[in-house]
Every structure is written in C-alpha cells, then in structure tokens.
Short mmCIF file of N, CA and C and ligand atoms in Angstrom, two decimals:
data_model
loop_
_atom_site.label_atom_id
_atom_site.label_comp_id
_atom_site.label_asym_id
_atom_site.label_seq_id
_atom_site.Cartn_x
_atom_site.Cartn_y
_atom_site.Cartn_z
N MET W 795 14.73 24.47 1.10
CA MET W 795 13.83 23.37 0.71
C MET W 795 12.38 23.87 0.64
N PRO W 796 11.70 23.59 -0.44
CA PRO W 796 10.34 24.14 -0.57
C PRO W 796 9.29 23.45 0.31
N TYR W 797 9.67 22.35 0.92
CA TYR W 797 8.71 21.63 1.76
C TYR W 797 9.22 21.53 3.19
N ARG W 798 8.27 21.50 4.14
CA ARG W 798 8.69 21.14 5.51
C ARG W 798 7.62 20.24 6.13
N LEU W 799 8.02 19.57 7.20
CA LEU W 799 7.10 18.63 7.84
C LEU W 799 6.05 19.37 8.64
N GLY W 800 4.82 18.90 8.54
CA GLY W 800 3.73 19.47 9.32
C GLY W 800 3.39 18.55 10.49
N GLU W 801 2.16 18.67 10.95
CA GLU W 801 1.76 17.91 12.15
C GLU W 801 1.54 16.42 11.84
N VAL W 802 1.52 15.65 12.90
CA VAL W 802 1.25 14.22 12.78
C VAL W 802 -0.22 14.02 12.45
N ILE W 803 -0.49 13.22 11.43
CA ILE W 803 -1.89 12.87 11.12
C ILE W 803 -2.23 11.51 11.71
N ILE W 804 -1.27 10.57 11.65
CA ILE W 804 -1.52 9.25 12.26
C ILE W 804 -0.25 8.85 13.04
N SER W 805 -0.41 8.63 14.31
CA SER W 805 0.76 8.33 15.16
C SER W 805 1.20 6.89 15.00
N ARG W 806 2.44 6.61 15.42
CA ARG W 806 2.99 5.25 15.33
C ARG W 806 2.16 4.25 16.13
N GLU W 807 1.60 4.71 17.28
CA GLU W 807 0.79 3.79 18.10
C GLU W 807 -0.51 3.44 17.39
N THR W 808 -1.11 4.43 16.76
CA THR W 808 -2.37 4.19 16.03
C THR W 808 -2.12 3.29 14.83
N ILE W 809 -0.99 3.51 14.15
CA ILE W 809 -0.65 2.66 13.00
C ILE W 809 -0.49 1.22 13.48
N ALA W 810 0.27 1.02 14.54
CA ALA W 810 0.55 -0.34 15.04
C ALA W 810 -0.74 -1.07 15.42
N ARG W 811 -1.64 -0.34 16.07
CA ARG W 811 -2.92 -0.94 16.47
C ARG W 811 -3.73 -1.37 15.25
N ARG W 812 -3.78 -0.49 14.27
CA ARG W 812 -4.59 -0.77 13.06
C ARG W 812 -3.97 -1.90 12.23
N VAL W 813 -2.64 -1.94 12.16
CA VAL W 813 -1.97 -3.01 11.39
C VAL W 813 -2.31 -4.37 12.00
N LYS W 814 -2.34 -4.44 13.33
CA LYS W 814 -2.71 -5.69 14.02
C LYS W 814 -4.12 -6.12 13.65
N GLU W 815 -5.04 -5.15 13.68
CA GLU W 815 -6.44 -5.45 13.35
C GLU W 815 -6.56 -5.94 11.91
N MET W 816 -5.84 -5.27 11.01
CA MET W 816 -5.91 -5.65 9.59
C MET W 816 -5.36 -7.06 9.37
N ALA W 817 -4.25 -7.37 10.04
CA ALA W 817 -3.65 -8.70 9.90
C ALA W 817 -4.63 -9.77 10.38
N ALA W 818 -5.30 -9.50 11.48
CA ALA W 818 -6.26 -10.48 12.03
C ALA W 818 -7.38 -10.72 11.03
N LYS W 819 -7.87 -9.66 10.42
CA LYS W 819 -8.98 -9.77 9.46
C LYS W 819 -8.52 -10.52 8.20
N ILE W 820 -7.33 -10.19 7.71
CA ILE W 820 -6.81 -10.86 6.50
C ILE W 820 -6.61 -12.35 6.76
N ALA W 821 -6.09 -12.69 7.95
CA ALA W 821 -5.86 -14.09 8.30
C ALA W 821 -7.20 -14.84 8.37
N GLU W 822 -8.19 -14.18 8.96
CA GLU W 822 -9.52 -14.80 9.12
C GLU W 822 -10.17 -15.04 7.75
N ASP W 823 -10.03 -14.09 6.85
CA ASP W 823 -10.71 -14.17 5.55
C ASP W 823 -10.02 -15.11 4.56
N ASN W 824 -8.70 -15.22 4.63
CA ASN W 824 -7.97 -15.86 3.54
C ASN W 824 -7.20 -17.12 3.87
N GLY W 825 -6.56 -17.12 5.02
CA GLY W 825 -5.46 -18.02 5.26
C GLY W 825 -5.62 -19.51 5.09
N ARG W 826 -6.69 -20.11 5.61
CA ARG W 826 -6.65 -21.54 5.93
C ARG W 826 -6.33 -22.48 4.78
N ASP W 827 -7.02 -22.34 3.65
CA ASP W 827 -6.83 -23.37 2.62
C ASP W 827 -5.55 -23.23 1.80
N LYS W 828 -5.40 -22.11 1.11
CA LYS W 828 -4.23 -21.98 0.22
C LYS W 828 -3.13 -21.07 0.76
N GLY W 829 -3.32 -20.54 1.97
CA GLY W 829 -2.33 -19.59 2.47
C GLY W 829 -2.48 -18.24 1.79
N ILE W 830 -1.56 -17.35 2.09
CA ILE W 830 -1.66 -15.98 1.57
C ILE W 830 -0.33 -15.58 0.94
N THR W 831 -0.40 -15.02 -0.25
CA THR W 831 0.79 -14.43 -0.86
C THR W 831 0.60 -12.92 -0.88
N PHE W 832 1.42 -12.23 -0.10
CA PHE W 832 1.38 -10.78 -0.11
C PHE W 832 2.26 -10.29 -1.26
N VAL W 833 1.71 -9.38 -2.05
CA VAL W 833 2.50 -8.74 -3.10
C VAL W 833 2.63 -7.26 -2.73
N GLY W 834 3.80 -6.87 -2.28
CA GLY W 834 4.04 -5.49 -1.87
C GLY W 834 4.53 -4.67 -3.04
N ILE W 835 4.05 -3.45 -3.12
CA ILE W 835 4.48 -2.56 -4.20
C ILE W 835 5.56 -1.62 -3.66
N LEU W 836 6.75 -1.80 -4.19
CA LEU W 836 7.91 -1.01 -3.73
C LEU W 836 7.81 0.44 -4.19
N THR W 837 8.30 1.41 -3.50
CA THR W 837 9.05 1.19 -2.28
C THR W 837 8.18 1.42 -1.04
N GLY W 838 7.19 2.25 -1.21
CA GLY W 838 6.40 2.70 -0.06
C GLY W 838 5.83 1.58 0.80
N ALA W 839 5.25 0.54 0.16
CA ALA W 839 4.53 -0.49 0.92
C ALA W 839 5.44 -1.43 1.67
N ALA W 840 6.76 -1.36 1.43
CA ALA W 840 7.68 -2.28 2.10
C ALA W 840 7.59 -2.11 3.62
N PHE W 841 7.44 -0.87 4.07
CA PHE W 841 7.40 -0.60 5.51
C PHE W 841 6.13 -1.21 6.11
N PHE W 842 5.01 -0.93 5.51
CA PHE W 842 3.71 -1.44 5.96
C PHE W 842 3.68 -2.97 5.90
N LEU W 843 4.14 -3.54 4.78
CA LEU W 843 4.04 -4.99 4.59
C LEU W 843 4.90 -5.76 5.59
N THR W 844 6.08 -5.25 5.90
CA THR W 844 6.91 -6.00 6.86
C THR W 844 6.25 -6.03 8.24
N ASP W 845 5.58 -4.96 8.62
CA ASP W 845 4.85 -4.98 9.90
C ASP W 845 3.62 -5.88 9.82
N LEU W 846 2.89 -5.77 8.71
CA LEU W 846 1.67 -6.56 8.53
C LEU W 846 1.98 -8.06 8.55
N ALA W 847 3.01 -8.46 7.82
CA ALA W 847 3.34 -9.89 7.71
C ALA W 847 3.72 -10.46 9.08
N ARG W 848 4.42 -9.65 9.89
CA ARG W 848 4.84 -10.15 11.20
C ARG W 848 3.70 -10.25 12.20
N GLU W 849 2.55 -9.69 11.86
CA GLU W 849 1.37 -9.82 12.71
C GLU W 849 0.50 -11.01 12.30
N MET W 850 0.89 -11.73 11.26
CA MET W 850 0.09 -12.88 10.82
C MET W 850 0.37 -14.08 11.72
N PRO W 851 -0.65 -14.93 11.94
CA PRO W 851 -0.43 -16.10 12.80
C PRO W 851 0.69 -17.00 12.27
N GLU W 852 1.46 -17.58 13.17
CA GLU W 852 2.61 -18.40 12.78
C GLU W 852 2.22 -19.63 11.99
N ASP W 853 1.03 -20.17 12.25
CA ASP W 853 0.65 -21.44 11.60
C ASP W 853 0.07 -21.25 10.20
N LEU W 854 0.02 -20.02 9.70
CA LEU W 854 -0.47 -19.81 8.33
C LEU W 854 0.67 -19.86 7.34
N ASP W 855 0.37 -20.31 6.11
CA ASP W 855 1.38 -20.31 5.05
C ASP W 855 1.38 -18.90 4.43
N VAL W 856 2.29 -18.06 4.89
CA VAL W 856 2.35 -16.66 4.43
C VAL W 856 3.61 -16.47 3.58
N ARG W 857 3.42 -15.99 2.36
CA ARG W 857 4.56 -15.68 1.48
C ARG W 857 4.59 -14.19 1.21
N VAL W 858 5.78 -13.66 1.01
CA VAL W 858 5.93 -12.23 0.73
C VAL W 858 6.76 -12.04 -0.53
N ASP W 859 6.24 -11.29 -1.45
CA ASP W 859 6.96 -11.00 -2.69
C ASP W 859 6.77 -9.50 -2.98
N PHE W 860 7.65 -8.95 -3.80
CA PHE W 860 7.55 -7.52 -4.09
C PHE W 860 7.60 -7.26 -5.58
N MET W 861 7.00 -6.17 -5.97
CA MET W 861 7.06 -5.68 -7.34
C MET W 861 7.42 -4.22 -7.29
N SER W 862 8.17 -3.78 -8.28
CA SER W 862 8.46 -2.36 -8.35
C SER W 862 7.86 -1.83 -9.65
N VAL W 863 7.00 -0.87 -9.54
CA VAL W 863 6.35 -0.33 -10.73
C VAL W 863 6.45 1.18 -10.74
N ALA W 864 6.32 1.74 -11.90
CA ALA W 864 6.23 3.19 -12.00
C ALA W 864 5.14 3.49 -13.00
N SER W 865 4.37 4.52 -12.70
CA SER W 865 3.34 4.84 -13.69
C SER W 865 3.83 6.03 -14.51
N TYR W 866 3.65 5.91 -15.80
CA TYR W 866 4.02 7.01 -16.68
C TYR W 866 3.12 8.18 -16.38
N GLY W 867 3.69 9.38 -16.34
CA GLY W 867 2.85 10.55 -16.09
C GLY W 867 3.68 11.79 -16.30
N ASP W 868 3.18 12.92 -15.83
CA ASP W 868 3.95 14.14 -16.03
C ASP W 868 4.79 14.47 -14.80
N GLY W 869 4.93 13.52 -13.92
CA GLY W 869 5.76 13.74 -12.74
C GLY W 869 4.94 13.93 -11.48
N THR W 870 3.81 14.58 -11.60
CA THR W 870 2.99 14.78 -10.40
C THR W 870 1.72 13.95 -10.43
N LYS W 871 1.23 13.68 -11.63
CA LYS W 871 0.00 12.90 -11.73
C LYS W 871 0.28 11.56 -12.38
N SER W 872 -0.37 10.50 -11.89
CA SER W 872 -0.13 9.22 -12.53
C SER W 872 -1.07 9.06 -13.71
N SER W 873 -0.57 8.37 -14.74
CA SER W 873 -1.36 8.18 -15.95
C SER W 873 -2.12 6.87 -15.90
N GLY W 874 -1.67 5.98 -14.99
CA GLY W 874 -2.31 4.68 -14.89
C GLY W 874 -1.68 3.64 -15.79
N VAL W 875 -0.74 4.05 -16.65
CA VAL W 875 -0.03 3.05 -17.45
C VAL W 875 1.23 2.66 -16.68
N VAL W 876 1.28 1.39 -16.33
CA VAL W 876 2.30 0.95 -15.39
C VAL W 876 3.44 0.25 -16.10
N ARG W 877 4.66 0.62 -15.73
CA ARG W 877 5.83 -0.09 -16.23
C ARG W 877 6.42 -0.89 -15.06
N ILE W 878 6.71 -2.16 -15.32
CA ILE W 878 7.26 -3.00 -14.25
C ILE W 878 8.79 -2.91 -14.29
N PHE W 879 9.37 -2.44 -13.19
CA PHE W 879 10.83 -2.38 -13.07
C PHE W 879 11.39 -3.68 -12.52
N HIS W 880 10.66 -4.23 -11.56
CA HIS W 880 11.12 -5.45 -10.90
C HIS W 880 9.88 -6.32 -10.71
N ASP W 881 9.92 -7.51 -11.28
CA ASP W 881 8.72 -8.36 -11.22
C ASP W 881 8.79 -9.31 -10.02
N LEU W 882 7.70 -10.02 -9.78
CA LEU W 882 7.64 -10.99 -8.69
C LEU W 882 8.64 -12.11 -8.93
N LYS W 883 9.12 -12.71 -7.83
CA LYS W 883 10.06 -13.83 -7.97
C LYS W 883 9.30 -15.12 -8.27
N SER W 884 8.08 -15.23 -7.73
CA SER W 884 7.36 -16.50 -7.85
C SER W 884 6.05 -16.31 -8.60
N SER W 885 5.56 -17.42 -9.13
CA SER W 885 4.27 -17.41 -9.82
C SER W 885 3.14 -17.24 -8.81
N ILE W 886 2.09 -16.52 -9.20
CA ILE W 886 0.94 -16.36 -8.29
C ILE W 886 -0.24 -17.21 -8.77
N GLU W 887 -0.04 -18.03 -9.77
CA GLU W 887 -1.13 -18.86 -10.29
C GLU W 887 -1.69 -19.75 -9.17
N GLY W 888 -3.00 -19.71 -9.01
CA GLY W 888 -3.67 -20.54 -8.01
C GLY W 888 -3.49 -20.08 -6.57
N LYS W 889 -2.88 -18.94 -6.35
CA LYS W 889 -2.63 -18.45 -4.98
C LYS W 889 -3.67 -17.43 -4.55
N ASN W 890 -3.83 -17.33 -3.24
CA ASN W 890 -4.64 -16.25 -2.67
C ASN W 890 -3.74 -15.04 -2.51
N VAL W 891 -3.91 -14.08 -3.41
CA VAL W 891 -3.00 -12.94 -3.44
C VAL W 891 -3.63 -11.72 -2.77
N VAL W 892 -2.85 -11.07 -1.92
CA VAL W 892 -3.27 -9.78 -1.36
C VAL W 892 -2.21 -8.75 -1.76
N VAL W 893 -2.62 -7.82 -2.61
CA VAL W 893 -1.72 -6.75 -3.06
C VAL W 893 -1.68 -5.69 -1.95
N VAL W 894 -0.46 -5.32 -1.57
CA VAL W 894 -0.31 -4.35 -0.48
C VAL W 894 0.31 -3.07 -1.03
N GLU W 895 -0.41 -1.98 -0.82
CA GLU W 895 0.04 -0.68 -1.34
C GLU W 895 0.00 0.32 -0.18
N ASP W 896 0.88 1.33 -0.24
CA ASP W 896 0.89 2.31 0.84
C ASP W 896 -0.34 3.22 0.79
N ILE W 897 -0.64 3.72 -0.41
CA ILE W 897 -1.75 4.68 -0.51
C ILE W 897 -2.42 4.55 -1.88
N VAL W 898 -3.72 4.66 -1.89
CA VAL W 898 -4.43 4.72 -3.17
C VAL W 898 -5.00 6.13 -3.32
N ASP W 899 -4.67 6.72 -4.46
CA ASP W 899 -4.97 8.14 -4.70
C ASP W 899 -5.98 8.18 -5.86
N SER W 900 -5.52 8.39 -7.08
CA SER W 900 -6.45 8.35 -8.21
C SER W 900 -6.94 6.91 -8.45
N GLY W 901 -6.13 5.95 -8.06
CA GLY W 901 -6.49 4.55 -8.27
C GLY W 901 -5.99 4.00 -9.60
N LEU W 902 -5.41 4.86 -10.42
CA LEU W 902 -5.02 4.45 -11.78
C LEU W 902 -3.90 3.41 -11.76
N THR W 903 -2.88 3.63 -10.93
CA THR W 903 -1.75 2.69 -10.87
C THR W 903 -2.24 1.31 -10.43
N LEU W 904 -2.98 1.30 -9.34
CA LEU W 904 -3.45 0.04 -8.78
C LEU W 904 -4.38 -0.68 -9.75
N SER W 905 -5.23 0.06 -10.38
CA SER W 905 -6.19 -0.58 -11.28
C SER W 905 -5.48 -1.24 -12.47
N HIS W 906 -4.46 -0.58 -12.99
CA HIS W 906 -3.70 -1.16 -14.10
C HIS W 906 -2.91 -2.39 -13.62
N LEU W 907 -2.33 -2.27 -12.46
CA LEU W 907 -1.54 -3.37 -11.90
C LEU W 907 -2.42 -4.59 -11.61
N LEU W 908 -3.62 -4.34 -11.13
CA LEU W 908 -4.53 -5.46 -10.85
C LEU W 908 -4.87 -6.22 -12.12
N GLY W 909 -4.99 -5.48 -13.23
CA GLY W 909 -5.24 -6.11 -14.53
C GLY W 909 -4.09 -7.06 -14.89
N ILE W 910 -2.87 -6.60 -14.68
CA ILE W 910 -1.68 -7.42 -14.99
C ILE W 910 -1.68 -8.69 -14.12
N LEU W 911 -1.94 -8.51 -12.83
CA LEU W 911 -1.88 -9.65 -11.91
C LEU W 911 -3.02 -10.63 -12.15
N GLN W 912 -4.20 -10.10 -12.49
CA GLN W 912 -5.36 -10.97 -12.75
C GLN W 912 -5.08 -11.91 -13.93
N ASN W 913 -4.33 -11.42 -14.91
CA ASN W 913 -3.97 -12.25 -16.08
C ASN W 913 -3.09 -13.43 -15.72
N ARG W 914 -2.52 -13.41 -14.53
CA ARG W 914 -1.64 -14.51 -14.12
C ARG W 914 -2.41 -15.59 -13.35
N ASN W 915 -3.74 -15.48 -13.36
CA ASN W 915 -4.65 -16.48 -12.79
C ASN W 915 -4.43 -16.86 -11.32
N PRO W 916 -4.45 -15.87 -10.44
CA PRO W 916 -4.43 -16.22 -9.02
C PRO W 916 -5.79 -16.82 -8.62
N ALA W 917 -5.84 -17.58 -7.51
CA ALA W 917 -7.13 -18.11 -7.03
C ALA W 917 -8.01 -16.95 -6.58
N SER W 918 -7.40 -15.98 -5.92
CA SER W 918 -8.13 -14.76 -5.55
C SER W 918 -7.15 -13.60 -5.54
N LEU W 919 -7.70 -12.40 -5.71
CA LEU W 919 -6.85 -11.21 -5.79
C LEU W 919 -7.53 -10.10 -4.98
N LYS W 920 -6.92 -9.77 -3.85
CA LYS W 920 -7.49 -8.72 -3.01
C LYS W 920 -6.53 -7.57 -2.85
N VAL W 921 -7.05 -6.47 -2.34
CA VAL W 921 -6.25 -5.24 -2.22
C VAL W 921 -6.26 -4.75 -0.77
N CYS W 922 -5.07 -4.48 -0.28
CA CYS W 922 -4.93 -3.96 1.07
C CYS W 922 -4.11 -2.66 1.00
N VAL W 923 -4.69 -1.56 1.44
CA VAL W 923 -3.96 -0.29 1.43
C VAL W 923 -3.93 0.29 2.84
N LEU W 924 -2.82 0.94 3.16
CA LEU W 924 -2.76 1.58 4.47
C LEU W 924 -3.62 2.84 4.46
N LEU W 925 -3.49 3.65 3.40
CA LEU W 925 -4.21 4.93 3.34
C LEU W 925 -5.05 5.02 2.07
N ASP W 926 -6.20 5.62 2.21
CA ASP W 926 -7.08 5.80 1.06
C ASP W 926 -7.48 7.27 0.97
N LYS W 927 -6.98 7.92 -0.12
CA LYS W 927 -7.40 9.30 -0.40
C LYS W 927 -8.60 9.23 -1.32
N TYR W 928 -9.72 8.86 -0.74
CA TYR W 928 -10.91 8.48 -1.51
C TYR W 928 -11.46 9.64 -2.36
N GLU W 929 -11.23 10.87 -1.91
CA GLU W 929 -11.79 12.02 -2.66
C GLU W 929 -11.15 12.18 -4.04
N ARG W 930 -9.97 11.59 -4.22
CA ARG W 930 -9.21 11.80 -5.45
C ARG W 930 -9.41 10.70 -6.49
N ARG W 931 -10.25 9.75 -6.19
CA ARG W 931 -10.38 8.59 -7.07
C ARG W 931 -10.85 8.96 -8.46
N LYS W 932 -10.14 8.44 -9.48
CA LYS W 932 -10.54 8.68 -10.88
C LYS W 932 -11.09 7.41 -11.50
N THR W 933 -10.68 6.28 -10.94
CA THR W 933 -11.20 5.02 -11.45
C THR W 933 -11.54 4.13 -10.26
N GLU W 934 -12.56 3.32 -10.43
CA GLU W 934 -13.00 2.52 -9.29
C GLU W 934 -12.01 1.39 -9.02
N VAL W 935 -11.58 1.29 -7.77
CA VAL W 935 -10.71 0.19 -7.36
C VAL W 935 -11.36 -0.43 -6.13
N ASN W 936 -11.53 -1.72 -6.17
CA ASN W 936 -12.14 -2.37 -5.01
C ASN W 936 -11.08 -2.59 -3.93
N VAL W 937 -11.16 -1.79 -2.87
CA VAL W 937 -10.20 -1.93 -1.77
C VAL W 937 -10.82 -2.85 -0.71
N ASP W 938 -10.21 -4.01 -0.50
CA ASP W 938 -10.76 -4.99 0.44
C ASP W 938 -10.40 -4.66 1.88
N TYR W 939 -9.18 -4.16 2.08
CA TYR W 939 -8.71 -3.82 3.42
C TYR W 939 -8.08 -2.44 3.39
N CYS W 940 -8.63 -1.54 4.22
CA CYS W 940 -8.12 -0.17 4.23
C CYS W 940 -7.78 0.23 5.67
N GLY W 941 -6.57 0.77 5.85
CA GLY W 941 -6.16 1.18 7.19
C GLY W 941 -6.88 2.44 7.63
N PHE W 942 -6.73 3.50 6.86
CA PHE W 942 -7.29 4.81 7.21
C PHE W 942 -7.72 5.54 5.96
N ARG W 943 -8.87 6.20 6.01
CA ARG W 943 -9.27 7.10 4.93
C ARG W 943 -8.78 8.49 5.33
N ILE W 944 -8.09 9.15 4.41
CA ILE W 944 -7.52 10.46 4.77
C ILE W 944 -7.97 11.52 3.76
N PRO W 945 -7.93 12.79 4.19
CA PRO W 945 -8.31 13.88 3.27
C PRO W 945 -7.26 14.09 2.19
N ASP W 946 -7.60 14.88 1.20
CA ASP W 946 -6.73 15.12 0.06
C ASP W 946 -5.61 16.09 0.41
N LYS W 947 -4.65 15.61 1.19
CA LYS W 947 -3.47 16.41 1.54
C LYS W 947 -2.27 15.51 1.47
N PHE W 948 -1.12 16.05 1.08
CA PHE W 948 0.06 15.22 0.90
C PHE W 948 0.63 14.80 2.25
N VAL W 949 0.92 13.51 2.38
CA VAL W 949 1.45 12.99 3.64
C VAL W 949 2.73 12.20 3.40
N VAL W 950 3.55 12.10 4.44
CA VAL W 950 4.80 11.33 4.36
C VAL W 950 5.00 10.52 5.63
N GLY W 951 5.96 9.60 5.55
CA GLY W 951 6.30 8.78 6.71
C GLY W 951 5.77 7.37 6.58
N TYR W 952 6.34 6.45 7.36
CA TYR W 952 5.94 5.05 7.34
C TYR W 952 5.93 4.51 5.91
N GLY W 953 6.96 4.88 5.16
CA GLY W 953 7.10 4.39 3.79
C GLY W 953 6.75 5.41 2.71
N LEU W 954 5.93 6.38 3.06
CA LEU W 954 5.51 7.38 2.06
C LEU W 954 6.54 8.49 1.96
N ASP W 955 6.82 8.91 0.73
CA ASP W 955 7.87 9.91 0.53
C ASP W 955 7.36 11.15 -0.16
N CYS W 956 8.20 12.18 -0.08
CA CYS W 956 7.99 13.39 -0.86
C CYS W 956 9.31 13.62 -1.57
N ALA W 957 9.36 13.40 -2.87
CA ALA W 957 10.61 13.49 -3.65
C ALA W 957 11.73 12.67 -3.00
N GLY W 958 11.39 11.49 -2.53
CA GLY W 958 12.39 10.58 -1.97
C GLY W 958 12.67 10.77 -0.48
N MET W 959 12.13 11.83 0.10
CA MET W 959 12.43 12.12 1.52
C MET W 959 11.34 11.61 2.45
N TRP W 960 11.75 11.41 3.69
CA TRP W 960 10.87 11.19 4.84
C TRP W 960 10.16 9.83 4.90
N ARG W 961 10.61 8.88 4.10
CA ARG W 961 10.00 7.54 4.20
C ARG W 961 10.22 6.94 5.59
N HIS W 962 11.35 7.30 6.21
CA HIS W 962 11.77 6.64 7.44
C HIS W 962 11.05 7.12 8.70
N LEU W 963 10.18 8.10 8.60
CA LEU W 963 9.49 8.60 9.79
C LEU W 963 8.58 7.53 10.37
N LYS W 964 8.51 7.48 11.69
CA LYS W 964 7.66 6.46 12.32
C LYS W 964 6.18 6.84 12.31
N ASP W 965 5.92 8.14 12.35
CA ASP W 965 4.53 8.62 12.29
C ASP W 965 4.24 9.11 10.88
N ILE W 966 2.97 9.19 10.55
CA ILE W 966 2.59 9.78 9.26
C ILE W 966 2.26 11.25 9.50
N LYS W 967 2.89 12.10 8.69
CA LYS W 967 2.76 13.55 8.91
C LYS W 967 2.33 14.26 7.63
N TYR W 968 1.73 15.40 7.81
CA TYR W 968 1.43 16.27 6.67
C TYR W 968 2.70 16.93 6.17
N VAL W 969 2.71 17.28 4.89
CA VAL W 969 3.81 18.07 4.33
C VAL W 969 3.27 19.46 4.04
N ILE W 970 4.06 20.47 4.43
CA ILE W 970 3.65 21.85 4.17
C ILE W 970 4.53 22.43 3.07
N GLU W 971 3.89 22.98 2.07
CA GLU W 971 4.64 23.59 0.97
C GLU W 971 4.93 25.05 1.34
N GLU W 972 6.20 25.42 1.29
CA GLU W 972 6.57 26.79 1.72
C GLU W 972 6.34 27.80 0.61
P1 IMP F 1234 -2.48 6.69 -7.99
O1 IMP F 1234 -3.49 6.00 -7.08
O2 IMP F 1234 -2.24 5.98 -9.28
O3 IMP F 1234 -2.85 8.14 -8.22
O4 IMP F 1234 -1.05 6.74 -7.30
C1 IMP F 1234 -0.78 6.23 -6.04
C2 IMP F 1234 0.68 6.56 -5.73
O5 IMP F 1234 0.82 7.98 -5.59
C3 IMP F 1234 1.12 5.99 -4.40
O6 IMP F 1234 1.67 4.69 -4.53
C4 IMP F 1234 2.14 6.99 -3.93
O7 IMP F 1234 3.42 6.66 -4.46
C5 IMP F 1234 1.73 8.31 -4.55
N1 IMP F 1234 1.03 9.19 -3.57
C6 IMP F 1234 -0.24 9.64 -3.63
N2 IMP F 1234 -0.53 10.44 -2.60
C7 IMP F 1234 0.59 10.49 -1.84
C8 IMP F 1234 0.92 11.17 -0.60
O8 IMP F 1234 0.12 11.87 0.05
N3 IMP F 1234 2.18 10.97 -0.13
C9 IMP F 1234 3.11 10.21 -0.78
N4 IMP F 1234 2.84 9.57 -1.93
C10 IMP F 1234 1.60 9.71 -2.46
#
C-alpha cells in the first residue's frame, strides 16, 4: 500500500470538546425562531454531523438531511463543478440552513454547492466545517463555523478518507505517502 497512517493531529477528546462548543454556538445563533436544518454532505460529514446534531438542545427544532455530491476533476483536484448524486429529501425554502462539510480545501465544491442551495430560497444559509485547509483556498467561501484550521497536509479519520480508507478512525491522523 503506498500510504500509511501517521501521527494523530486531532484527538477524539479534542474533537468531542470542539463539537460541543460548535453546537452551542450554532444553537445560540440560529435556533429559536425557525429552527435549524442541517444539510450534511456525504460521505465524510456524516460522522461529524451525527455528533453535532446530538449536541443540540432538545427543545430546538433540528432537522437533518443529506446530499451526496461529486465534483468533476482529474481525480486529485476538484474542478468546482458539482454533480448531485443524491438530493435532499425535503425543501429548504424559508429554512435556516447550516451546510455541514468535513473539510474545506480549495473551496470550489462548497462554493458551487452553496450557489445551488441559495437558489432554493432558504431563510438563511450558513456553513459549518470541521476542518479548514485555509492555505489551499482558490475561491472565497464564507465559513461561519470552523472546528479547526489545519496545515496543507492530507488527513484521515472521523469521516475523512484516503481512497475510501480510514473514515472509521476515531482520531484525525496524518497520512504518510511511502
Ligand atoms: P474542495 O474544497 O472543493 O477542494 O474539496 C473539498 C473535498 O476534498 C472534501 O470534501 C474532501 O472530500 C476532500 N479533501 C480535501 N482535503 C482532504 C484531506 O486532507 N483528507 C481527506 N479528504 C480531503
């Protein structure tokens, strides 16, 4: 195998603590009037979103929906043109939407996706990412909630994969190319 796991960059305890803080902030900013509709981007964000949603206060109207998208590219770089494989089950018109993504890298995928969702007339549209590789940004994306800013190195675990592997790790780790 050309790749192997490297050291832990963010431990499961640190992730859990930060997810709690993020949930509290999202609830404070959004919840009361129209509730919150989380839109998770499959597959990576499913892990983060299920933890995040369970940290939301019980008395808030919290909905969870998922979308599966792929960006056309040459396999390693995203082009920013997004194809929807699986769309949302419910309409987001008039809802307070928080898009949940595992990591924002060039920003191209998210920026194109936000354009699609904005056309569906939500009351508000915010972005929540667990990881931000800010050095790699090619297009500006307004990230409202960010878990951790990380350096430009490939990471896996807690939903993030490398060629389909290692999503199931509890900690986020670096990948070493052999
Ligand atoms: P971009 O922001 O359009 O360049 O693409 C973001 C997507 O690239 C994420 O949803 C991930 O699927 C993938 N990605 C970027 N960096 C990493 C990484 O370090 N580990 C795993 N996936 C990554």
